[in-house]
PDB file of C-alpha atoms in Angstrom:
ATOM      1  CA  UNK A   1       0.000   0.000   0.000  1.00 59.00           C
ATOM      2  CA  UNK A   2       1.635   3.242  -1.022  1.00 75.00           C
ATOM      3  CA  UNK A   3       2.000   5.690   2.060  1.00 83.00           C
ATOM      4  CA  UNK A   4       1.782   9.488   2.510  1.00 85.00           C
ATOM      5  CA  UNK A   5       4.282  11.425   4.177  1.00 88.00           C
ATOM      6  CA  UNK A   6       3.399  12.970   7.604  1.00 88.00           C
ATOM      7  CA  UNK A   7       4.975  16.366   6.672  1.00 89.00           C
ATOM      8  CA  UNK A   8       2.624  16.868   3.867  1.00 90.00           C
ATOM      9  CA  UNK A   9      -0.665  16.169   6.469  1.00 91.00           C
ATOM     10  CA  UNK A  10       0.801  18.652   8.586  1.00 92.00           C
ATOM     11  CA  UNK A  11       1.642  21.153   6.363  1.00 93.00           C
ATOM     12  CA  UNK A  12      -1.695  21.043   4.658  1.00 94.00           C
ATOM     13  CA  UNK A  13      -2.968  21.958   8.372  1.00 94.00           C
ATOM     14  CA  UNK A  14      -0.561  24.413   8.977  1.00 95.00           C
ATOM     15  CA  UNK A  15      -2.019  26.083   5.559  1.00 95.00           C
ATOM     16  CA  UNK A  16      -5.556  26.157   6.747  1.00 95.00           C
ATOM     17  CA  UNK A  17      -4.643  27.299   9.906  1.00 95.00           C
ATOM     18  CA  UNK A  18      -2.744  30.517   8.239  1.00 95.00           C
ATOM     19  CA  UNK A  19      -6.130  30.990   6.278  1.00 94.00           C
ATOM     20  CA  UNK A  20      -7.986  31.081   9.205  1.00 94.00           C
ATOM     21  CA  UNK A  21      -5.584  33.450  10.536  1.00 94.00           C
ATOM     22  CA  UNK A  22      -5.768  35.679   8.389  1.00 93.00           C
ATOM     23  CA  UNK A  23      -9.575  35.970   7.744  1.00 92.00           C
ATOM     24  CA  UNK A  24      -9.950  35.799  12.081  1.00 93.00           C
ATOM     25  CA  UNK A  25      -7.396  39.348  11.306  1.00 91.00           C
ATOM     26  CA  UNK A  26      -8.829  41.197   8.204  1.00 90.00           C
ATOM     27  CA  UNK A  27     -12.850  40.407   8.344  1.00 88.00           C
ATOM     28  CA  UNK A  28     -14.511  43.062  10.023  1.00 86.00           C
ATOM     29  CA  UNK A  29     -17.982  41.282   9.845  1.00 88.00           C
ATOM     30  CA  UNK A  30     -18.406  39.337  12.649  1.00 90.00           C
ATOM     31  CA  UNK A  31     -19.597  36.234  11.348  1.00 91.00           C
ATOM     32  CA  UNK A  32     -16.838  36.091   8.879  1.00 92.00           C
ATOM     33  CA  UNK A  33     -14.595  36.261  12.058  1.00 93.00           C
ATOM     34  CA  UNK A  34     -16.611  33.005  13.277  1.00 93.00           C
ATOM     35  CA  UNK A  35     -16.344  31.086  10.343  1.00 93.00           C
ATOM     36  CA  UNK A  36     -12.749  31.709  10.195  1.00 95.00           C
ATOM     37  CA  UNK A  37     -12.357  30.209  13.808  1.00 94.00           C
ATOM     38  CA  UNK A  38     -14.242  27.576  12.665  1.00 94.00           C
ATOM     39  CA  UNK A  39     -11.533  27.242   9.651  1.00 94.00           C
ATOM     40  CA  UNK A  40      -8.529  27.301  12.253  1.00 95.00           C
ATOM     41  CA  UNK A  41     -10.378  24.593  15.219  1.00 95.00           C
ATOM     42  CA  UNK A  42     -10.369  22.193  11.994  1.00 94.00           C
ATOM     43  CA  UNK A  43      -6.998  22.421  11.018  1.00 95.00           C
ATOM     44  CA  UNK A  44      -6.081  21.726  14.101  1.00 95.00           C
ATOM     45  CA  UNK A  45      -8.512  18.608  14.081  1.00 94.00           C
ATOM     46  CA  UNK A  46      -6.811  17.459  11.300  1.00 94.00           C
ATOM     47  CA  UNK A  47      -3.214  17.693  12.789  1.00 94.00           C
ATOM     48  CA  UNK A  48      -4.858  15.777  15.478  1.00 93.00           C
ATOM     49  CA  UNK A  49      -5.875  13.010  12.803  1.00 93.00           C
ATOM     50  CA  UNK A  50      -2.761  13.308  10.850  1.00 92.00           C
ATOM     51  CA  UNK A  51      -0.496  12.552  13.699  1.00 91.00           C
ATOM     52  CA  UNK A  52      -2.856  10.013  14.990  1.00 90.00           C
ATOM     53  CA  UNK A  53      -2.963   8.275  11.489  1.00 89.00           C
ATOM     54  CA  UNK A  54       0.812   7.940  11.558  1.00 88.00           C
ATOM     55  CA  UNK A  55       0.892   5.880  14.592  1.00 87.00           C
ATOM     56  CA  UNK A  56      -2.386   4.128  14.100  1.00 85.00           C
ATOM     57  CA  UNK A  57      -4.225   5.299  17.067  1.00 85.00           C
ATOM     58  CA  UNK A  58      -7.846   6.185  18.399  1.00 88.00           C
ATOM     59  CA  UNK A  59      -6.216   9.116  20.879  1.00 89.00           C
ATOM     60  CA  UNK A  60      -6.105  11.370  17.829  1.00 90.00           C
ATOM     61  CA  UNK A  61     -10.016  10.395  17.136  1.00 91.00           C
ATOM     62  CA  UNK A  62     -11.036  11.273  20.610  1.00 93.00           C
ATOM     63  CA  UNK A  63      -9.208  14.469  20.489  1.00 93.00           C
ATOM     64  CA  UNK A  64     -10.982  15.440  17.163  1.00 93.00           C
ATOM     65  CA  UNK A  65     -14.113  14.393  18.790  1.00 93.00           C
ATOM     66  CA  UNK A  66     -13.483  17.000  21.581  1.00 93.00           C
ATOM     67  CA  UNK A  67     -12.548  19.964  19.244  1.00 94.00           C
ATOM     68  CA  UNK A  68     -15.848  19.225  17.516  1.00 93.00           C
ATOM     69  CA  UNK A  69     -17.553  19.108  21.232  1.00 94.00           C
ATOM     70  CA  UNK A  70     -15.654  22.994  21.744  1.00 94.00           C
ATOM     71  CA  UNK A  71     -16.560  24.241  17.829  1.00 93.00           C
ATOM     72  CA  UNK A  72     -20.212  23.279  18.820  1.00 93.00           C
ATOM     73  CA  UNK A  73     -20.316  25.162  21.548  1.00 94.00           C
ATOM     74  CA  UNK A  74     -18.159  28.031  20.585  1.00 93.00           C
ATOM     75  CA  UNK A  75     -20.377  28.139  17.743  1.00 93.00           C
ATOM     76  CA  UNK A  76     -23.730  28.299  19.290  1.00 92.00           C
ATOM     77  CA  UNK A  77     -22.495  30.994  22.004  1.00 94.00           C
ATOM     78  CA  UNK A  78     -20.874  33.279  19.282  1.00 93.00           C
ATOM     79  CA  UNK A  79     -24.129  33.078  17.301  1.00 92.00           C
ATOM     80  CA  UNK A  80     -26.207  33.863  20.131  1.00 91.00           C
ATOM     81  CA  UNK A  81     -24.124  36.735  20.794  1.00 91.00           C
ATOM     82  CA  UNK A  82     -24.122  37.951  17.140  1.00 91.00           C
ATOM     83  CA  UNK A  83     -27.752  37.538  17.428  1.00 90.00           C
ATOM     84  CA  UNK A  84     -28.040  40.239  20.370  1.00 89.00           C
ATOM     85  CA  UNK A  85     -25.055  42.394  18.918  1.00 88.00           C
ATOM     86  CA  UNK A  86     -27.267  42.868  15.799  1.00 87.00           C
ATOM     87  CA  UNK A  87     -30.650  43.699  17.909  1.00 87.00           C
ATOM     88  CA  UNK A  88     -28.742  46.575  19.651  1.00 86.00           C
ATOM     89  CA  UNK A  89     -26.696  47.894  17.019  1.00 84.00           C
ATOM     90  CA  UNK A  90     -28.119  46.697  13.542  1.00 83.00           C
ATOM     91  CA  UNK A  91     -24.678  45.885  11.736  1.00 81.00           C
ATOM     92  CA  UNK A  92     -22.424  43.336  11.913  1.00 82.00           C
ATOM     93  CA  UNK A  93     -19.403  45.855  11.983  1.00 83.00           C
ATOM     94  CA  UNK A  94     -17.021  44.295  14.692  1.00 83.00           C
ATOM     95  CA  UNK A  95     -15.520  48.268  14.706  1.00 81.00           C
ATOM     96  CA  UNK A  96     -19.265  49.427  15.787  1.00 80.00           C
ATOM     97  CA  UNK A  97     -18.731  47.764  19.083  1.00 80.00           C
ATOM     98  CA  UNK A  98     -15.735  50.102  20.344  1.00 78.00           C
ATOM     99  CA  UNK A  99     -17.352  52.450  22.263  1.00 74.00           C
ATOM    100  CA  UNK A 100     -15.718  51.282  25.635  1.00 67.00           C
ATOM    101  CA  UNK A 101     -12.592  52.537  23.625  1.00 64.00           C
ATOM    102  CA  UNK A 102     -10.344  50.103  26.162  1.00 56.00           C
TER     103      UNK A 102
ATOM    104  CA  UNK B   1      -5.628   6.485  -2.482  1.00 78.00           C
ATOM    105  CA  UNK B   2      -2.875   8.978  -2.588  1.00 85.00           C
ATOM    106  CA  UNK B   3      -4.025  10.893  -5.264  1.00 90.00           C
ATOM    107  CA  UNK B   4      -7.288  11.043  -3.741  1.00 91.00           C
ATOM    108  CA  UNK B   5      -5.683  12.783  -0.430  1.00 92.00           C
ATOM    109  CA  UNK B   6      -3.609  15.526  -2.546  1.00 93.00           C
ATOM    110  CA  UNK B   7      -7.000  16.158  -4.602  1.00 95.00           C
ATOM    111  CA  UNK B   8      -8.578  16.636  -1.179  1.00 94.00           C
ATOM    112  CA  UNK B   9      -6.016  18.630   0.165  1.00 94.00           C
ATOM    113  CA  UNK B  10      -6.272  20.893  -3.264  1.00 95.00           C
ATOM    114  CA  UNK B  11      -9.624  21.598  -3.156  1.00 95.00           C
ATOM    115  CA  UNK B  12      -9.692  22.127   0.822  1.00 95.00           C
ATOM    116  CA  UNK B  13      -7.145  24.887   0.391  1.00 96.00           C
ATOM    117  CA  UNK B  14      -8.772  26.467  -1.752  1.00 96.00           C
ATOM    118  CA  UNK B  15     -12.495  26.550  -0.796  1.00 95.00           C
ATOM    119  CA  UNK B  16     -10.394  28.198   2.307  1.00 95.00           C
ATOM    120  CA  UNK B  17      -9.012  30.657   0.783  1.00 94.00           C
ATOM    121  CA  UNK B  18     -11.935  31.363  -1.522  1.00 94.00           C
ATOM    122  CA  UNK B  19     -14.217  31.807   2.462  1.00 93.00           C
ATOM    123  CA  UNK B  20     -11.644  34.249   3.286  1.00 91.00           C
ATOM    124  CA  UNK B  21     -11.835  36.315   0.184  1.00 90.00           C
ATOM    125  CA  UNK B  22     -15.841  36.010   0.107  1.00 87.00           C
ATOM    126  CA  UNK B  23     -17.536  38.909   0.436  1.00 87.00           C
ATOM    127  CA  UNK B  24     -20.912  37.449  -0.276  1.00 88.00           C
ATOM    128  CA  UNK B  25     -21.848  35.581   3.195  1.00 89.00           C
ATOM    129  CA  UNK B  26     -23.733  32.976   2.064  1.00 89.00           C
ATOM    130  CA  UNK B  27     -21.157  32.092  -0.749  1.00 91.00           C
ATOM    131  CA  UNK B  28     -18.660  31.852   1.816  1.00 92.00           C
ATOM    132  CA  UNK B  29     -20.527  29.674   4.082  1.00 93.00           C
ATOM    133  CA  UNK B  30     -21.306  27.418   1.172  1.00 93.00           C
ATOM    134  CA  UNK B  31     -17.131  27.294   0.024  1.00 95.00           C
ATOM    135  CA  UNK B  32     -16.697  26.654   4.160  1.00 94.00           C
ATOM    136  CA  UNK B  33     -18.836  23.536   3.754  1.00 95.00           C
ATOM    137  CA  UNK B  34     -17.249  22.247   0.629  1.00 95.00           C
ATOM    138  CA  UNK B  35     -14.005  23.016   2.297  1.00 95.00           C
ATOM    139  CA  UNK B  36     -15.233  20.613   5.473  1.00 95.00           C
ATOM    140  CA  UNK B  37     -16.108  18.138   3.043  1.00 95.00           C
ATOM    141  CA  UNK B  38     -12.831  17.822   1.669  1.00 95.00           C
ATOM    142  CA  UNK B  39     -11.236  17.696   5.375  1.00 95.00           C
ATOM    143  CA  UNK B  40     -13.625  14.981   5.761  1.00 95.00           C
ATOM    144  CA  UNK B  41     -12.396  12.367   2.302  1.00 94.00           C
ATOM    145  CA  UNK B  42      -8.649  13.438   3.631  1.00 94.00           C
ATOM    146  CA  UNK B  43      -9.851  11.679   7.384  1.00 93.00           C
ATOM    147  CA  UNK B  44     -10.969   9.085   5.410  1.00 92.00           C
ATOM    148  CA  UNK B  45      -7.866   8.871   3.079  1.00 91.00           C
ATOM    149  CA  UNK B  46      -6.260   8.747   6.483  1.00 90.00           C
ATOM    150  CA  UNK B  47      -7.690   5.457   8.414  1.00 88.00           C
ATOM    151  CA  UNK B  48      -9.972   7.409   9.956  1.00 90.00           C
ATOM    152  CA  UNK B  49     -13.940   6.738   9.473  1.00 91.00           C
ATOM    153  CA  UNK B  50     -15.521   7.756  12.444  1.00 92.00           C
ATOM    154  CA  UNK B  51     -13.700  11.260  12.190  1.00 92.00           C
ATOM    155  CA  UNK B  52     -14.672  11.467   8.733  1.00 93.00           C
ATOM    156  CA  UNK B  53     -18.315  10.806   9.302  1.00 94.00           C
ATOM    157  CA  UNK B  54     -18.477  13.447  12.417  1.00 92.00           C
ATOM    158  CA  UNK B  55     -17.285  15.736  10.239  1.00 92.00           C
ATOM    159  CA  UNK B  56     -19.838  15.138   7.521  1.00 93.00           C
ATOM    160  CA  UNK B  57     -22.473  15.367   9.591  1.00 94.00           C
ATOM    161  CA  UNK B  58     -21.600  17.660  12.853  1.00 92.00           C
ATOM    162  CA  UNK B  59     -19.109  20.042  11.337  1.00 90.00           C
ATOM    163  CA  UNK B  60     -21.013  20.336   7.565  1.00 90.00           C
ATOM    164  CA  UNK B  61     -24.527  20.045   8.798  1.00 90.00           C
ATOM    165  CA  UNK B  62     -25.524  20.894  12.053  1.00 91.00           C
ATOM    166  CA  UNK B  63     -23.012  23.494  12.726  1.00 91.00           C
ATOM    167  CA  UNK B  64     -23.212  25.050   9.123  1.00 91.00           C
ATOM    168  CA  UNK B  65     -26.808  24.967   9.324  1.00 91.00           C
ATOM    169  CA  UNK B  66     -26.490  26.913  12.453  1.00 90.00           C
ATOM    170  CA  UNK B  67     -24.849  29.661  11.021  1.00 90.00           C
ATOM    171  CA  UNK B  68     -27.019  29.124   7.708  1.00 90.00           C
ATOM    172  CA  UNK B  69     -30.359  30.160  10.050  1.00 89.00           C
ATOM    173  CA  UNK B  70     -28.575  32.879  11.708  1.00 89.00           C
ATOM    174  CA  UNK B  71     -27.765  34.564   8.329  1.00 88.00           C
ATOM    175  CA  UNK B  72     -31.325  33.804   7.224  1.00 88.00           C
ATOM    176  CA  UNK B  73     -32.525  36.067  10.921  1.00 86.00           C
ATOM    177  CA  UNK B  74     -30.007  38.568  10.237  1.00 84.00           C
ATOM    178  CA  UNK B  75     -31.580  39.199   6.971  1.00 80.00           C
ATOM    179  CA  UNK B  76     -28.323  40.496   5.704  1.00 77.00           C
ATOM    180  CA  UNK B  77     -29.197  41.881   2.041  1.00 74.00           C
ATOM    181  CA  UNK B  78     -27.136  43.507  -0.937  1.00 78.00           C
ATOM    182  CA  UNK B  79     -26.304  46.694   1.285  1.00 79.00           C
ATOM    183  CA  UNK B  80     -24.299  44.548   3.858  1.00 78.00           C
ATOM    184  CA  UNK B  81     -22.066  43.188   1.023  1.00 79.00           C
ATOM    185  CA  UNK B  82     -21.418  46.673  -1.157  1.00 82.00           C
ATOM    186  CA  UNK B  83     -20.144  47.273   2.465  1.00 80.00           C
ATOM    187  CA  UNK B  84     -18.206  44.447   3.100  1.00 79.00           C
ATOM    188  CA  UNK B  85     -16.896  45.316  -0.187  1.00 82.00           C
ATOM    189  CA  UNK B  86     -15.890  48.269   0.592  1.00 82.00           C
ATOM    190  CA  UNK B  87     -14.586  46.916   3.793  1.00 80.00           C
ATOM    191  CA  UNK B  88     -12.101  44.856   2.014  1.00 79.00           C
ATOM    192  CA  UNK B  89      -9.144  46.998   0.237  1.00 81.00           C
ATOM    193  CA  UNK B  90      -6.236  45.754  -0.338  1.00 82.00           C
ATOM    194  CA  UNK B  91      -4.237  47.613   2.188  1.00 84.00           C
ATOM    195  CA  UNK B  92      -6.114  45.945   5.021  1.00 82.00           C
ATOM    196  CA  UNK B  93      -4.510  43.173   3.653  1.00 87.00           C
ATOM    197  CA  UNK B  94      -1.197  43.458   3.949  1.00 90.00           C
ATOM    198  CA  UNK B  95      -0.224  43.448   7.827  1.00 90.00           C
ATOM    199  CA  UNK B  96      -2.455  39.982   8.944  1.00 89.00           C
ATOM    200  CA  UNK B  97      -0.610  38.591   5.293  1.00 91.00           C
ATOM    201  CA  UNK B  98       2.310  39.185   6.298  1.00 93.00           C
ATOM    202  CA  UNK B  99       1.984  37.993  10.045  1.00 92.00           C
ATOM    203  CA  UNK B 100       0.487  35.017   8.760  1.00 92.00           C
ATOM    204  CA  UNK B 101       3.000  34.087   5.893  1.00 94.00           C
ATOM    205  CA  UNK B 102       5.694  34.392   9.193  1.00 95.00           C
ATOM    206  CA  UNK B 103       3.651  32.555  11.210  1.00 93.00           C
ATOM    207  CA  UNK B 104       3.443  29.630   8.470  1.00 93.00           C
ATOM    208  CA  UNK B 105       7.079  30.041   7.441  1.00 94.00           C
ATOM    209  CA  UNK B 106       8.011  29.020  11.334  1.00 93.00           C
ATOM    210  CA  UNK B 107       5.312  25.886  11.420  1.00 91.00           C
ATOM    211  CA  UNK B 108       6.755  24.900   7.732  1.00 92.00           C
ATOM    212  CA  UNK B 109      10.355  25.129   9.573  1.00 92.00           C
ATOM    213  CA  UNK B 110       9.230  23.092  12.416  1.00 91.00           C
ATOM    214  CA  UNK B 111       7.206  20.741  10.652  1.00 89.00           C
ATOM    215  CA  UNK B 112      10.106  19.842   7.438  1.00 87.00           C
ATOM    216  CA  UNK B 113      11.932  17.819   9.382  1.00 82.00           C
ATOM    217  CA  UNK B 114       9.901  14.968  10.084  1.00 82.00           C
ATOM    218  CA  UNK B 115      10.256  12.571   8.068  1.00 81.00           C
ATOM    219  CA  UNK B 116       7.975   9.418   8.667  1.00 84.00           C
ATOM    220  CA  UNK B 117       5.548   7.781   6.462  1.00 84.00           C
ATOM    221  CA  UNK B 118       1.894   7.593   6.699  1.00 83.00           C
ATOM    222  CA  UNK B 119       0.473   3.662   5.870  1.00 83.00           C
ATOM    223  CA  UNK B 120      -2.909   3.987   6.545  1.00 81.00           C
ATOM    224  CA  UNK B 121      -4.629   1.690   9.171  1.00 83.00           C
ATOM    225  CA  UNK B 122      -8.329   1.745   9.780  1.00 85.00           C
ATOM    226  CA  UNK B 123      -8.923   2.863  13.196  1.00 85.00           C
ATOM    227  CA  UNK B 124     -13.176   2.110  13.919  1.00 84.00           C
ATOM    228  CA  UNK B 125     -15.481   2.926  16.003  1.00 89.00           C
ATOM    229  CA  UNK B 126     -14.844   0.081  18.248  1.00 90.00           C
ATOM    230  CA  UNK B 127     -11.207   0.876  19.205  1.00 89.00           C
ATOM    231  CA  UNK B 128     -12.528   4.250  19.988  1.00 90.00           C
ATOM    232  CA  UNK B 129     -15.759   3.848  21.927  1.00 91.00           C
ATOM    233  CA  UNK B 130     -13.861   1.155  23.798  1.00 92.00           C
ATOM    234  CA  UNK B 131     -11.496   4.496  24.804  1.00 91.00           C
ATOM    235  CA  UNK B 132     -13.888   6.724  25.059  1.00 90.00           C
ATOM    236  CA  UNK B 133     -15.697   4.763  27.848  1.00 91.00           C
ATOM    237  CA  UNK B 134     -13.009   3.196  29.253  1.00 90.00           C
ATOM    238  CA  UNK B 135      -9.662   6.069  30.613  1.00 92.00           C
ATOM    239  CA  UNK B 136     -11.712   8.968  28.823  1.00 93.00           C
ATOM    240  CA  UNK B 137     -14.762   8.721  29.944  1.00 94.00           C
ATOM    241  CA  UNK B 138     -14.622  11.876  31.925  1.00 94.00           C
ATOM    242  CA  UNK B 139     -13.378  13.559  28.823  1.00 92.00           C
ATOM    243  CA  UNK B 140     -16.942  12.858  27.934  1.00 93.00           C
ATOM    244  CA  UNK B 141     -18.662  14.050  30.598  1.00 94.00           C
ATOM    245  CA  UNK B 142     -16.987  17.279  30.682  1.00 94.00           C
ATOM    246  CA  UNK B 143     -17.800  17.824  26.954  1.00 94.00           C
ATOM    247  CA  UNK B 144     -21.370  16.695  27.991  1.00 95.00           C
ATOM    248  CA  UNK B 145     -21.467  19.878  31.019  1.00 96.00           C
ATOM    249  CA  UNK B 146     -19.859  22.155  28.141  1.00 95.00           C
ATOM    250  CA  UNK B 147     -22.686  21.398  25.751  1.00 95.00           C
ATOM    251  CA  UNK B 148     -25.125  21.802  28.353  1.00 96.00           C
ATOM    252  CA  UNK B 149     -23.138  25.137  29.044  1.00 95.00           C
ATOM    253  CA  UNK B 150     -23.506  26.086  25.574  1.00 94.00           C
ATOM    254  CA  UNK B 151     -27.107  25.606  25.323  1.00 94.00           C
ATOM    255  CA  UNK B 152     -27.787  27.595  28.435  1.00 94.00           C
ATOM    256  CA  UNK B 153     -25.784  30.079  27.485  1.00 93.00           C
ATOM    257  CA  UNK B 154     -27.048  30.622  23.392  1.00 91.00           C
ATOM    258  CA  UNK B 155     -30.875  30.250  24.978  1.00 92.00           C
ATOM    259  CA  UNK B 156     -29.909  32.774  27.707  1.00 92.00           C
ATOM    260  CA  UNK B 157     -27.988  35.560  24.969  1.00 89.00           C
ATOM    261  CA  UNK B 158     -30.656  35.210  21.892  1.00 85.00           C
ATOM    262  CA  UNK B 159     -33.507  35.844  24.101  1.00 84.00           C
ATOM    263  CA  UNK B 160     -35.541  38.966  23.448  1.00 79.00           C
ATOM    264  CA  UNK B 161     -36.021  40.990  25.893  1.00 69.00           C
TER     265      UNK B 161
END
């Protein structure tokens, strides 16, 4: 069975990861700025899986499993707070909400 | 098998890249869940099923559709994007780029000098439920309190008033 080397797994998440980077840096909507989270809690999933796969463990599984338990949650807090963001200020400008000018 | 992964890995990066350069929102969401599809055929490439079919279905459909019915309440129309577009020059660019491309440039150091070989084994669900209930099973719990967390706290922030 031909094989794939690790380094090109982890490189492949270090690339989304990057991405996600730099959309979590230059978005200014907010729910751009929560999918691009989302982007950079899977690439580090699939380092997870990619190291995992090299050894042929579960570990890496479980660990996915709980990064998917945190995006989940992360996910349905950040919504709900977009939710009431947008109710009291009607954009989704993240620069709207620097009032407290800390 | 191999080809399949690099074809996966091509069309994740750049359904990525394409979220991040989106300025439509609903386009974007749809290149994030072709994007999570591909990460899900490269788990699968990999030996790993179980992760492969989480994905699928938690990451590219319920969380996805999540964010799919919050766009729909939102009601985010043409106006929001001629702003985003306007958002979006290329100066804003440049900074996160270029703190990224270091950022990357240090993993890529780190990461080149491994060099082991992947030979895919199939890991299934047995091996890991047999973990999961067995040395991790508080792992689960705890995710099961930070669910419950979650769902407290989205019911508690998208009330109205």
């Amino acid at each position: 069975m031909e094989s794939i080397p690790l380094e090109h797994g982890l490189i492949l998440a270090a690339i989304l990861f990057s991405v996600g980077l730099i959309g979590v840096l230059t978005r200014r909507n907010i729910v751009f700025v929560l999918m691009s989270l989302e982007i950079m809690l899977n690439a580090s999933g699939l380092a997870f899986i990619v190291a995992a796969s090299r050894w042929g463990h579960a570990e890496g599984q479980i660990m996915f499993l709980m990064i998917l338990t945190l995006a989940a949650a992360e996910v349905a807090v950040g919504l709900g707070l977009i939710i009431q963001m947008f109710r009291r200020y009607k954009t989704v400008d993240i620069n709207e909400l620097s009032e407290m000018k800390g | 098998m191999i080809m399949l992964f690099y074809l996966a890995a091509a069309i994740a990066v750049i359904a990525t890249i394409a979220v991040v350069l989106q300025t439509n929102i609903v386009h974007g969401l749809l290149y994030l869940i072709l994007s999570l599809l591909a990460v899900a055929v490269i788990f699968y490439v990999l030996g790993a099923p179980f992760a492969a079919v989480l994905e699928a279905i938690v990451y590219a459909g319920a969380i996805m559709v999540l964010f799919l019915f919050v766009i729909m309440m939102l009601n985010l129309g043409q106006h929001t994007q001629n702003q985003e577009r306007t958002w979006l020059t290329p100066r804003g660019w440049i900074v996160p780029s270029i703190m990224a491309a270091v950022l990357l440039g240090q993993l890529l150091n780190v990461i080149s000098g491994i060099d082991y070989e992947i030979e895919p084994t199939q890991v299934g669900v047995m091996e890991i439920s047999a973990l999961l209930f067995g040395p991790y099973v508080l792992a689960v719990e705890l995710a099961s309190i930070l669910l419950l967390a979650g769902l407290v706290a989205a019911y508690h922030l998208a009330k109205t008033k």
